[in-house]
Amino acid sequence: MNSINGPRFPMGRTAITPAAEAALHAAGIHPIRLLARHIHGDWGELPAEDLAANELALLSGKRLLSSYAIPGGGKVWLITEADRALTTILLPEDY
């Protein structure tokens, strides 16, 4: 994450699913930390093709996805919609 530069895109409204909120709370992770990583282009633990897709999505206005590991073997996703009106924090099984 390059914190010197500002956000790479607008995140719009934010939402979090109850399951993601509970998982982050249990792990002691504040959602704001993950939102900051996401909007600065730190996409987390994604395969190379998804990292490349996010970089292209920044230019073409498509959906953005980040995936972050949480203690205990789980993960949480952040998805910013193509119109940049909404960013949702969710567990993969919430999708």
Coordinates of N, CA, C and O in Angstrom, one line a residue:
M1 N 0.8 -1.2 0.0 CA 0.0 0.0 0.0 C 0.9 1.2 0.0 O 1.8 1.3 0.8
N2 N 0.6 2.2 -0.9 CA 1.3 3.4 -0.9 C 0.5 4.5 -0.3 O -0.4 5.1 -0.9
S3 N 0.7 4.8 1.0 CA -0.1 5.7 1.7 C 0.2 7.2 1.4 O -0.5 8.1 1.8
I4 N 1.3 7.4 0.6 CA 1.7 8.8 0.2 C 0.6 9.3 -0.8 O 0.2 10.5 -0.7
N5 N 0.2 8.5 -1.7 CA -0.8 8.9 -2.6 C -2.2 8.7 -2.0 O -2.4 7.9 -1.1
G6 N -3.1 9.5 -2.5 CA -4.5 9.4 -2.0 C -5.2 8.2 -2.6 O -4.6 7.4 -3.3
P7 N -6.5 8.1 -2.3 CA -7.3 7.0 -2.8 C -7.2 6.9 -4.3 O -7.2 8.0 -5.0
R8 N -7.3 5.7 -4.8 CA -7.2 5.5 -6.3 C -8.6 5.6 -6.9 O -8.7 5.6 -8.2
F9 N -9.7 5.6 -6.1 CA -11.0 5.6 -6.7 C -12.0 6.0 -5.6 O -11.7 5.8 -4.4
P10 N -13.2 6.5 -5.9 CA -14.2 6.8 -4.9 C -14.9 5.5 -4.5 O -15.1 4.7 -5.3
M11 N -15.1 5.4 -3.2 CA -15.7 4.1 -2.7 C -17.2 4.2 -2.5 O -17.9 3.2 -2.3
G12 N -17.8 5.4 -2.6 CA -19.2 5.6 -2.5 C -19.6 5.2 -1.0 O -18.9 5.3 -0.1
R13 N -20.9 4.8 -0.9 CA -21.4 4.4 0.4 C -20.7 3.1 0.8 O -20.3 2.4 -0.1
T14 N -20.7 2.8 2.1 CA -20.1 1.6 2.5 C -21.2 0.8 3.2 O -22.1 1.3 3.9
A15 N -21.1 -0.5 3.1 CA -22.0 -1.5 3.8 C -21.2 -2.7 4.2 O -20.1 -2.9 3.6
I16 N -21.6 -3.3 5.2 CA -21.0 -4.5 5.7 C -22.1 -5.5 6.1 O -23.1 -5.2 6.7
T17 N -21.8 -6.8 5.7 CA -22.8 -7.8 6.0 C -22.6 -8.2 7.5 O -21.6 -8.0 8.1
P18 N -23.7 -8.6 8.2 CA -23.6 -9.0 9.6 C -22.5 -10.1 9.8 O -21.8 -10.0 10.8
A19 N -22.4 -11.1 8.9 CA -21.4 -12.1 9.1 C -20.0 -11.6 9.0 O -19.1 -11.9 9.8
A20 N -19.7 -10.6 8.1 CA -18.4 -10.0 7.9 C -18.1 -9.2 9.1 O -17.0 -9.2 9.7
E21 N -19.1 -8.4 9.6 CA -18.9 -7.6 10.8 C -18.5 -8.4 12.0 O -17.6 -8.1 12.8
A22 N -19.2 -9.6 12.2 CA -18.9 -10.5 13.3 C -17.5 -11.1 13.2 O -16.8 -11.2 14.2
A23 N -17.2 -11.5 12.0 CA -15.8 -12.1 11.8 C -14.7 -11.1 12.0 O -13.7 -11.5 12.7
L24 N -14.9 -9.9 11.6 CA -13.8 -8.9 11.8 C -13.8 -8.5 13.3 O -12.7 -8.3 13.8
H25 N -14.9 -8.4 13.9 CA -14.9 -8.1 15.3 C -14.2 -9.2 16.1 O -13.4 -8.9 17.0
A26 N -14.5 -10.4 15.8 CA -13.9 -11.6 16.5 C -12.4 -11.6 16.3 O -11.6 -12.0 17.2
A27 N -11.9 -11.1 15.1 CA -10.5 -11.1 14.8 C -9.8 -9.8 15.3 O -8.6 -9.7 15.1
G28 N -10.6 -8.9 15.8 CA -10.0 -7.6 16.3 C -9.5 -6.7 15.1 O -8.6 -5.9 15.3
I29 N -10.2 -6.8 14.0 CA -9.8 -6.0 12.8 C -10.9 -5.0 12.6 O -12.1 -5.3 12.4
H30 N -10.6 -3.7 12.6 CA -11.5 -2.7 12.3 C -11.8 -2.5 10.8 O -10.8 -2.5 10.0
P31 N -13.0 -2.5 10.3 CA -13.3 -2.4 8.9 C -12.6 -1.3 8.2 O -12.2 -1.4 7.0
I32 N -12.4 -0.2 8.9 CA -11.8 1.0 8.3 C -10.4 0.7 7.8 O -9.9 1.2 6.7
R33 N -9.6 -0.2 8.5 CA -8.3 -0.6 8.0 C -8.4 -1.3 6.7 O -7.5 -1.0 5.8
L34 N -9.4 -2.1 6.5 CA -9.5 -2.8 5.2 C -10.0 -1.9 4.1 O -9.5 -2.0 3.0
L35 N -10.9 -1.0 4.5 CA -11.3 0.0 3.5 C -10.2 0.9 3.0 O -10.0 1.2 1.8
A36 N -9.3 1.3 3.9 CA -8.1 2.1 3.5 C -7.2 1.3 2.6 O -6.8 1.9 1.6
R37 N -7.0 0.1 2.9 CA -6.1 -0.7 2.0 C -6.8 -0.8 0.6 O -6.1 -0.7 -0.4
H38 N -8.1 -1.1 0.6 CA -8.8 -1.3 -0.7 C -8.8 0.0 -1.5 O -8.4 -0.1 -2.7
I39 N -9.1 1.1 -1.0 CA -9.2 2.3 -1.8 C -7.8 2.8 -2.3 O -7.7 3.6 -3.2
H40 N -6.8 2.4 -1.6 CA -5.4 2.7 -2.0 C -4.8 1.7 -3.0 O -3.6 1.8 -3.3
G41 N -5.6 0.7 -3.4 CA -5.1 -0.2 -4.4 C -4.3 -1.4 -3.8 O -3.6 -2.1 -4.6
D42 N -4.4 -1.6 -2.5 CA -3.8 -2.8 -1.9 C -4.9 -3.9 -2.0 O -5.8 -3.9 -1.1
W43 N -4.9 -4.7 -3.0 CA -6.0 -5.6 -3.2 C -5.9 -6.9 -2.4 O -6.8 -7.8 -2.5
G44 N -4.9 -7.0 -1.5 CA -4.8 -8.2 -0.6 C -4.3 -9.4 -1.3 O -3.4 -9.4 -2.2
E45 N -4.9 -10.5 -1.0 CA -4.4 -11.8 -1.4 C -5.3 -12.3 -2.6 O -6.3 -13.0 -2.4
L46 N -4.9 -11.9 -3.8 CA -5.6 -12.3 -5.0 C -4.7 -12.9 -6.0 O -3.5 -12.6 -6.0
P47 N -5.2 -13.8 -6.9 CA -4.3 -14.3 -7.9 C -4.0 -13.2 -8.9 O -4.6 -12.2 -9.0
A48 N -2.9 -13.4 -9.6 CA -2.3 -12.4 -10.6 C -3.4 -11.9 -11.6 O -3.5 -10.7 -11.8
E49 N -4.3 -12.8 -12.0 CA -5.3 -12.4 -13.0 C -6.3 -11.4 -12.4 O -6.8 -10.5 -13.1
D50 N -6.6 -11.6 -11.1 CA -7.6 -10.7 -10.5 C -6.9 -9.4 -10.1 O -7.5 -8.3 -10.2
L51 N -5.6 -9.4 -9.8 CA -4.9 -8.2 -9.6 C -4.8 -7.3 -10.9 O -5.1 -6.1 -10.9
A52 N -4.6 -8.0 -12.0 CA -4.5 -7.3 -13.3 C -5.9 -6.8 -13.7 O -6.1 -5.7 -14.2
A53 N -7.0 -7.6 -13.4 CA -8.3 -7.2 -13.7 C -8.7 -5.9 -12.9 O -9.4 -5.0 -13.4
N54 N -8.3 -5.8 -11.6 CA -8.5 -4.6 -10.8 C -7.8 -3.4 -11.4 O -8.4 -2.3 -11.5
E55 N -6.6 -3.6 -11.9 CA -5.9 -2.4 -12.5 C -6.6 -2.0 -13.7 O -6.7 -0.8 -14.0
L56 N -7.1 -2.9 -14.5 CA -7.8 -2.6 -15.7 C -9.1 -1.9 -15.4 O -9.6 -1.0 -16.0
A57 N -9.8 -2.4 -14.3 CA -11.1 -1.9 -13.9 C -11.0 -0.4 -13.4 O -11.9 0.3 -13.6
L58 N -9.8 -0.1 -12.9 CA -9.6 1.3 -12.5 C -9.7 2.2 -13.7 O -10.2 3.4 -13.7
L59 N -9.3 1.7 -14.9 CA -9.3 2.5 -16.1 C -10.6 2.4 -16.9 O -11.0 3.4 -17.5
S60 N -11.2 1.3 -16.8 CA -12.4 1.0 -17.6 C -13.7 1.1 -16.8 O -14.8 1.0 -17.4
G61 N -13.6 1.4 -15.5 CA -14.9 1.6 -14.7 C -15.6 0.3 -14.4 O -16.9 0.3 -14.5
K62 N -14.9 -0.7 -14.2 CA -15.6 -2.0 -13.8 C -15.5 -2.2 -12.3 O -14.8 -1.5 -11.6
R63 N -16.1 -3.3 -11.8 CA -16.1 -3.6 -10.4 C -14.7 -3.9 -9.9 O -13.9 -4.5 -10.6
L64 N -14.5 -3.6 -8.6 CA -13.2 -3.8 -8.0 C -13.4 -4.8 -6.8 O -14.3 -4.7 -6.1
L65 N -12.4 -5.7 -6.7 CA -12.5 -6.7 -5.6 C -11.2 -6.8 -4.9 O -10.1 -6.8 -5.5
S66 N -11.2 -6.8 -3.6 CA -10.1 -7.1 -2.7 C -10.4 -8.3 -1.8 O -11.6 -8.5 -1.5
S67 N -9.4 -9.0 -1.4 CA -9.6 -10.2 -0.6 C -8.5 -10.2 0.5 O -7.3 -10.1 0.2
Y68 N -8.9 -10.2 1.7 CA -8.0 -10.1 2.9 C -8.2 -11.3 3.8 O -9.3 -11.6 4.2
A69 N -7.1 -12.0 4.2 CA -7.1 -13.1 5.1 C -7.4 -12.5 6.5 O -6.9 -11.5 6.9
I70 N -8.2 -13.3 7.2 CA -8.4 -13.0 8.6 C -7.9 -14.2 9.5 O -8.0 -15.3 9.0
P71 N -7.5 -13.9 10.7 CA -7.0 -15.0 11.6 C -8.1 -16.2 11.7 O -9.3 -15.9 11.7
G72 N -7.6 -17.4 11.7 CA -8.5 -18.5 11.7 C -8.7 -19.2 10.4 O -9.5 -20.1 10.3
G73 N -8.1 -18.6 9.3 CA -8.2 -19.2 8.0 C -9.3 -18.7 7.1 O -9.4 -19.1 6.0
G74 N -10.0 -17.7 7.6 CA -11.1 -17.1 6.8 C -10.6 -16.0 5.9 O -9.4 -15.7 6.0
K75 N -11.5 -15.4 5.2 CA -11.2 -14.3 4.4 C -12.4 -13.4 4.3 O -13.5 -13.8 4.5
V76 N -12.1 -12.1 4.0 CA -13.2 -11.1 3.8 C -12.9 -10.5 2.5 O -11.8 -10.2 2.1
W77 N -14.0 -10.2 1.8 CA -13.9 -9.5 0.5 C -14.4 -8.1 0.6 O -15.3 -7.8 1.4
L78 N -13.9 -7.2 -0.2 CA -14.4 -5.8 -0.3 C -14.7 -5.7 -1.8 O -13.8 -6.0 -2.7
I79 N -15.9 -5.3 -2.2 CA -16.3 -5.1 -3.6 C -16.8 -3.7 -3.7 O -17.7 -3.3 -3.0
T80 N -16.2 -3.0 -4.7 CA -16.7 -1.7 -5.0 C -17.4 -1.8 -6.4 O -16.8 -2.4 -7.3
E81 N -18.7 -1.4 -6.5 CA -19.4 -1.6 -7.7 C -18.9 -0.7 -8.8 O -18.2 0.3 -8.6
A82 N -19.2 -1.1 -10.0 CA -18.6 -0.4 -11.2 C -18.9 1.1 -11.2 O -18.1 1.9 -11.6
D83 N -20.1 1.5 -10.7 CA -20.4 2.9 -10.7 C -19.8 3.7 -9.5 O -20.0 4.9 -9.4
R84 N -19.1 2.9 -8.7 CA -18.4 3.5 -7.5 C -19.4 4.1 -6.5 O -19.0 4.9 -5.7
A85 N -20.6 3.7 -6.5 CA -21.6 4.2 -5.6 C -21.6 3.4 -4.3 O -22.1 3.9 -3.3
L86 N -21.1 2.2 -4.3 CA -21.2 1.4 -3.1 C -20.0 0.5 -3.0 O -19.5 -0.1 -4.0
T87 N -19.4 0.4 -1.8 CA -18.4 -0.6 -1.4 C -18.9 -1.5 -0.3 O -19.4 -1.0 0.7
T88 N -18.9 -2.8 -0.5 CA -19.5 -3.7 0.5 C -18.4 -4.6 1.0 O -17.5 -5.1 0.3
I89 N -18.4 -4.8 2.3 CA -17.5 -5.7 3.0 C -18.3 -7.0 3.3 O -19.4 -6.9 3.9
L90 N -17.8 -8.1 2.9 CA -18.6 -9.3 3.0 C -17.7 -10.5 3.1 O -16.5 -10.4 2.7
L91 N -18.2 -11.6 3.5 CA -17.5 -12.9 3.5 C -17.8 -13.5 2.1 O -18.9 -13.3 1.6
P92 N -16.9 -14.4 1.6 CA -17.2 -15.0 0.3 C -18.5 -15.7 0.3 O -19.3 -15.7 -0.7
E93 N -18.9 -16.4 1.4 CA -20.2 -17.1 1.4 C -21.4 -16.2 1.5 O -22.5 -16.6 1.2
D94 N -21.2 -14.9 1.7 CA -22.3 -13.9 1.6 C -22.6 -13.5 0.2 O -23.6 -12.9 -0.1
Y95 N -21.7 -13.8 -0.7 CA -21.8 -13.3 -2.1 C -23.0 -13.9 -2.8 O -23.2 -15.1 -2.8

